Amino acid sequence: MIGGYVHAGGHALGTAPGLMLAGVRCILRGFGLKVGATTRRTYAGRIRELIAGHSTLEAIGTALLKVRDALVHEFAGFERKLRAIARQDENAQRLMTTPGVGVLVALTFVPAVDAPERFRSSRAVGPHFG
């Protein structure tokens, strides 16, 4: 069942950059440095500003920023592939018209339900998945 693999892969890639950001913030906090409010665009600049002049922090921070950039890049590529797959699936497209249902949920749900006629009503679908 591809749906489970898609969901697990998407979840892992989607949370990894966020965990990376929290890790960098935690490391800097240990040195008495506070990142503060940032955006996606200002985050790396703020980190570089804080680590400037600290050789150890520069080595750690620069490496972690490279890892973050790689994760963000990989996530973007994975998301493009998922969107391409969803465009080819009529059922996934239909599900994505529901508010709150994105590509990942649709591509996970469609193969899991596979034959909707086996459910007496829509209420029977929820308990099927636990």
C-alpha atoms as one frame of an Amber mdcrd trajectory, in Angstrom:
protein
   0.000   0.000   0.000   1.722   3.139  -1.225  -0.437   5.442   0.915   1.334
   4.537   4.141   4.748   5.080   2.604   3.673   8.411   1.150   2.309   9.532
   4.511   5.381   8.411   6.464   7.791   9.988   3.985   5.870  13.239   3.824
   5.582  13.454   7.582   9.283  12.808   8.112  10.382  15.370   5.544   7.791
  17.884   6.657   8.797  17.828  10.318  12.556  17.529   9.867  13.216  21.207
   8.966  11.060  22.312  11.909  12.947  20.049  14.282  16.197  21.360  12.856
  15.123  24.941  13.599  14.233  24.030  17.165  17.593  22.295  17.591  19.539
  25.328  16.417  17.528  27.600  18.701  18.191  25.249  21.630  21.936  25.142
  20.981  22.160  28.921  20.754  20.069  29.356  23.885  22.628  27.246  25.722
  25.186  29.929  24.869  22.889  32.727  26.015  21.877  33.724  22.469  18.214
  34.223  21.625  17.062  33.917  18.013  13.741  35.710  18.509  11.003  36.005
  15.915  12.076  35.203  12.362  10.553  34.224   9.055  11.709  31.622   6.557
  13.651  34.301   4.754  15.238  35.965   7.786  16.038  32.823   9.826  19.413
  31.933   8.268  20.602  35.547   8.377  19.653  35.837  12.035  21.521  32.623
  12.875  24.619  33.799  10.995  24.431  37.119  12.834  24.302  35.378  16.219
  27.103  32.882  15.540  29.521  35.412  14.030  32.744  35.565  16.000  32.189
  32.255  17.859  34.331  29.651  16.067  32.571  26.655  17.623  29.105  28.056
  17.003  30.070  29.045  13.454  31.082  25.458  12.687  27.916  23.988  14.226
  25.554  26.658  12.939  26.895  26.645   9.382  26.647  22.857   9.188  23.093
  22.842  10.562  22.008  25.584   8.162  23.349  23.503   5.254  21.412  20.488
   6.503  18.271  22.618   6.842  18.678  23.924   3.284  19.094  20.370   1.972
  15.976  19.209   3.838  13.914  22.116   2.558  15.128  21.412  -0.988  14.297
  17.689  -0.712  10.890  18.439   0.790  10.083  20.784  -2.093  11.021  18.080
  -4.628   9.003  15.443  -2.771   6.008  17.767  -2.632   6.233  18.422  -6.408
   6.232  14.665  -7.056   3.222  14.146  -4.780   1.314  16.926  -6.522   2.068
  15.329  -9.912   0.765  11.984  -8.662  -2.363  13.617  -7.230  -3.074  15.409
 -10.520  -3.339  12.006 -12.197  -5.778  10.593  -9.620  -9.388  11.710  -9.991
 -10.344  10.533  -6.498  -7.441  12.395  -4.895  -8.397  15.561  -6.782 -11.984
  15.240  -5.561 -10.871  14.775  -1.958  -8.601  17.813  -2.146 -11.620  20.029
  -2.811 -12.562  19.403   0.833 -11.200  22.134   3.123  -8.227  20.870   5.095
  -7.497  17.936   2.801  -4.222  18.348   1.000  -2.136  16.207  -1.289  -0.664
  14.062   1.460  -4.001  13.228   3.101  -5.671  12.527  -0.236  -2.892  10.242
  -1.462  -2.937   8.377   1.844  -6.714   8.037   2.050  -7.496   6.990  -1.539
  -5.543   3.709  -1.561  -6.596   2.927   2.007 -10.295   3.074   1.118  -9.747
   1.611  -2.391 -13.313   0.207  -2.685 -15.755   2.630  -1.022 -18.722   0.370
  -1.748 -17.591  -2.012   1.008 -18.660   0.580   3.591 -22.368   0.848   4.338
 -22.077   4.553   5.082 -19.448   7.238   5.450 -19.656   6.787   9.221 -18.236
   3.284   8.872 -14.988   4.566   7.351 -13.653   6.193  10.539 -13.893   3.099
  12.763 -12.264   1.044   9.994  -9.066   3.051  10.471  -9.267   3.092  14.252
